[in-house]
mmCIF file of C-alpha atoms in Angstrom:
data_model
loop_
_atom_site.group_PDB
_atom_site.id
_atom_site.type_symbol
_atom_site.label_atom_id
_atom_site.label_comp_id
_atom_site.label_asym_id
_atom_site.label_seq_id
_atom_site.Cartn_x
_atom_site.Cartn_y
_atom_site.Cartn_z
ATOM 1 C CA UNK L 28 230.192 102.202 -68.008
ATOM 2 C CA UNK L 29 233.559 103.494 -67.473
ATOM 3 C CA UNK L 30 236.812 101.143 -67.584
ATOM 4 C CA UNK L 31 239.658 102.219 -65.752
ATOM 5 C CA UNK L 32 243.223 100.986 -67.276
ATOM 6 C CA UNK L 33 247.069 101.100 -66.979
ATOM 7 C CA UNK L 34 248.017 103.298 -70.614
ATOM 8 C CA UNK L 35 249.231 99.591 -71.526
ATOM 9 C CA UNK L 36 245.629 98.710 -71.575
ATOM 10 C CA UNK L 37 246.096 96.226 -68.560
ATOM 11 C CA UNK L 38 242.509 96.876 -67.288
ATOM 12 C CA UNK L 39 242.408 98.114 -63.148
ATOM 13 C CA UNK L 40 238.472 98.173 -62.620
ATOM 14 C CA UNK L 41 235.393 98.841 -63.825
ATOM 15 C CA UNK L 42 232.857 101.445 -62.800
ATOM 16 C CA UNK L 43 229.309 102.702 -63.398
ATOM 17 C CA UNK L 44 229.898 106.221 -63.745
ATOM 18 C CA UNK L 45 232.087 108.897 -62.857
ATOM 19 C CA UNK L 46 230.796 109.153 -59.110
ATOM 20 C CA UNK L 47 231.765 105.570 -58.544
ATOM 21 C CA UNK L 48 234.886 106.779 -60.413
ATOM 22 C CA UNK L 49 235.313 110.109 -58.140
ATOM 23 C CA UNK L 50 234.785 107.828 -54.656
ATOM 24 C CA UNK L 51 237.747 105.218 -55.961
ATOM 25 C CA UNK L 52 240.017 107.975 -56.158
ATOM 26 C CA UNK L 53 238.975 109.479 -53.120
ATOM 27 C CA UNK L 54 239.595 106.484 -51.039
ATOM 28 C CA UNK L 55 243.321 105.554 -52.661
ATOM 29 C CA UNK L 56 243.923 109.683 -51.779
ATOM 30 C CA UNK L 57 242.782 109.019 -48.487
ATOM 31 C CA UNK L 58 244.680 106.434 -47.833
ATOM 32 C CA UNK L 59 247.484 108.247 -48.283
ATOM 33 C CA UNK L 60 246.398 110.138 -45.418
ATOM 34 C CA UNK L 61 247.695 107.130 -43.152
ATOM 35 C CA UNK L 62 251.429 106.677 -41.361
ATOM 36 C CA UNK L 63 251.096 102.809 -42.220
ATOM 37 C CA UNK L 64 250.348 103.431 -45.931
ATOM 38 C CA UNK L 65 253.334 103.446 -48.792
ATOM 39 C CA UNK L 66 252.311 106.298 -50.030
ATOM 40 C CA UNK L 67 252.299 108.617 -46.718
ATOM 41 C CA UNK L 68 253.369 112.083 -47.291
ATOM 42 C CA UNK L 69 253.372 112.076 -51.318
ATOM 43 C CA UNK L 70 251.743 114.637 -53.290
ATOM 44 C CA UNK L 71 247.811 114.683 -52.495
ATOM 45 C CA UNK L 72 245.176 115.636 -54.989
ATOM 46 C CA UNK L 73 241.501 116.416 -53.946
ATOM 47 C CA UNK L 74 237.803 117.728 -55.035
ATOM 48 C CA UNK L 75 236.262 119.588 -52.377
ATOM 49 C CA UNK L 76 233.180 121.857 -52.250
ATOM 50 C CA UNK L 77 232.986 124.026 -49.461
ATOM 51 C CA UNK L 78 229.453 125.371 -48.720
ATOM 52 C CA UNK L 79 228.524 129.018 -48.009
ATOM 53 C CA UNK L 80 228.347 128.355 -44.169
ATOM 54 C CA UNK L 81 231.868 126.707 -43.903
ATOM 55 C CA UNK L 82 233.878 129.808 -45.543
ATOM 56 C CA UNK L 83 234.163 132.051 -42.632
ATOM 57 C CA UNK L 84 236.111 128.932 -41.248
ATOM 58 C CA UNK L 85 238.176 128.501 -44.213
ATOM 59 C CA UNK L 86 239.117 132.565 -44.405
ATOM 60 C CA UNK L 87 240.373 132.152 -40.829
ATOM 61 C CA UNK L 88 241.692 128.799 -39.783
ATOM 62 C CA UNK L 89 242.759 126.743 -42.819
ATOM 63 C CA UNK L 90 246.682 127.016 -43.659
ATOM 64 C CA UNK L 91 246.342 125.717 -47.443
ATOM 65 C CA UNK L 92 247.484 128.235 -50.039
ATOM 66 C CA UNK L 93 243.957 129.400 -50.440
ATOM 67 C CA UNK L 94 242.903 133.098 -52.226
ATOM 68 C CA UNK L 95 241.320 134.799 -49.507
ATOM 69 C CA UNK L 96 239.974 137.339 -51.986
ATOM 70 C CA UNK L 97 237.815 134.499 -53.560
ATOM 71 C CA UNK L 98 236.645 133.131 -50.061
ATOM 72 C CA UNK L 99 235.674 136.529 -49.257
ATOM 73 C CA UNK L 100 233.616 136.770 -51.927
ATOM 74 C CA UNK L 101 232.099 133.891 -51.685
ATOM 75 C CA UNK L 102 231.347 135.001 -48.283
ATOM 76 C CA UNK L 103 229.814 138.198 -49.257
ATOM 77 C CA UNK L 104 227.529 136.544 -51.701
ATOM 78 C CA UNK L 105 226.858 133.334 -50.155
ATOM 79 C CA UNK L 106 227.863 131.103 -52.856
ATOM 80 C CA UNK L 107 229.975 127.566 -52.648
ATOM 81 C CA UNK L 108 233.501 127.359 -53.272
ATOM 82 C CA UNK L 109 235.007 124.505 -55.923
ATOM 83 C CA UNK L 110 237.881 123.363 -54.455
ATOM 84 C CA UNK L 111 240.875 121.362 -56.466
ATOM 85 C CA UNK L 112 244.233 120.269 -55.553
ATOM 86 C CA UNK L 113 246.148 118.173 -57.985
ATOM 87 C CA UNK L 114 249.241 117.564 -56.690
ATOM 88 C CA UNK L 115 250.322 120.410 -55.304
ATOM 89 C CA UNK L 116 248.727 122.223 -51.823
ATOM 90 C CA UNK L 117 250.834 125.082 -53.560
ATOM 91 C CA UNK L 118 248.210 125.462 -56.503
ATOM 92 C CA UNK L 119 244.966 125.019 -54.786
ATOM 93 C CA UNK L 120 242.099 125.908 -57.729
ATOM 94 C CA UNK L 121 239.286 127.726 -56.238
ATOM 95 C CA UNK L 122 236.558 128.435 -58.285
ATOM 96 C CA UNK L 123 233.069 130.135 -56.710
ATOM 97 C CA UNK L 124 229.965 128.251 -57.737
ATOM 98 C CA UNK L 125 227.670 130.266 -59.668
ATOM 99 C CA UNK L 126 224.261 129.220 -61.108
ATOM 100 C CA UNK L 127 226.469 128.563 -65.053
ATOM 101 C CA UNK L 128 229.202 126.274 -63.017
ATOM 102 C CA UNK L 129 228.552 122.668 -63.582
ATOM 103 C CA UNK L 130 230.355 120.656 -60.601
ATOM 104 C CA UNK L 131 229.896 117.566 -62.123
ATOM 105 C CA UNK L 132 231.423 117.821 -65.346
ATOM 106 C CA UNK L 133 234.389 120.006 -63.062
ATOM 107 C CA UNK L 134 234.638 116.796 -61.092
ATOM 108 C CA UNK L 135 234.570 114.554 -64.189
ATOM 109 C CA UNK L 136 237.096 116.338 -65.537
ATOM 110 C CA UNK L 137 239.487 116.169 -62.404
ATOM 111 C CA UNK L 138 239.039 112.741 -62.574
ATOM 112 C CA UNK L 139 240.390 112.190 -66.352
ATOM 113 C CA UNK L 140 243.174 114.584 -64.635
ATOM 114 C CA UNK L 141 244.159 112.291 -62.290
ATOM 115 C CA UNK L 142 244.318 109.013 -63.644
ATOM 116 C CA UNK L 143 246.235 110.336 -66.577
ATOM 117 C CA UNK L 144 248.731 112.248 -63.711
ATOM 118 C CA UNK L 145 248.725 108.475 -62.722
ATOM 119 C CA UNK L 146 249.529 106.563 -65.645
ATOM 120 C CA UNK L 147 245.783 105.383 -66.394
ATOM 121 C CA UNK L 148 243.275 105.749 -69.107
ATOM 122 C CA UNK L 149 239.470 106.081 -68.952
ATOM 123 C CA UNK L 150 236.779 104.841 -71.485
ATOM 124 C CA UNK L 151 233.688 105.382 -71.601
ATOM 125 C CA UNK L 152 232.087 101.852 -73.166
ATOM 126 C CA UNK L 153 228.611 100.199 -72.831
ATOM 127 C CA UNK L 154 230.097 96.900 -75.223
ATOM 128 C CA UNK L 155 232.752 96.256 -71.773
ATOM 129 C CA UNK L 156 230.453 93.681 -70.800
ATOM 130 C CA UNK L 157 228.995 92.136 -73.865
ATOM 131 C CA UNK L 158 230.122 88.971 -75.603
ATOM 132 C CA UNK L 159 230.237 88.486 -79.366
#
């Protein structure tokens, strides 16, 4: 169990695990993605992982700061590309997914990134729930 609060401890929500965790900060990002939102236009963060087949479309259509050099090695030996903005579209983190890369505990960890970026905490706690 994983409780989500403001650093004042105000608590915000309550989630499962960190993929429930990962998809409520995916859909307040997206959001942002909207003209009628608040938030339109302010800095973006994101978790992406681009498979081996989409990378030839990254290398020559995408106008993100991306490395090229790691694309194109992902390219050349058909591996996935970690992708992680946090902020900033200027410093795009690309990491190439080899078999001793764990994407969950990179995604976990982006997660903890963000909500402290945003003025939350996270706890992991299995007593939220149960009364005295």
């Amino acid at each position: 169990m994983l409780v989500l609060t403001k650093k004042d401890g105000t608590p915000i929500a309550v989630f499962e695990n960190y993929p429930e965790l990962y998809q409520h900060i995916r859909n307040q990002e997206n959001s942002k993605l909207l003209e009628s939102h608040p938030e339109f236009g302010q800095s973006f963060w994101s978790f992406l992982v681009h498979l081996p087949e989409r990378i030839p479309e990254l290398i020559n259509t995408l106008k993100k700061d991306h490395d090229v050099e790691v694309l194109r090695e992902a390219w050349r030996q058909q591996l996935s590309v970690v992708e992680m903005c946090e902020g900033d579209f200027k410093n795009i983190r690309q990491i190439l997914v080899t078999p001793n890369i764990n994407i969950d505990a990179l995604r976990e960890d982006w997660c903890l990134d963000y909500c402290d970026a945003h003025g939350m905490s996270v706890t992991e706690s299995d007593e939220y729930f149960k009364k005295p």
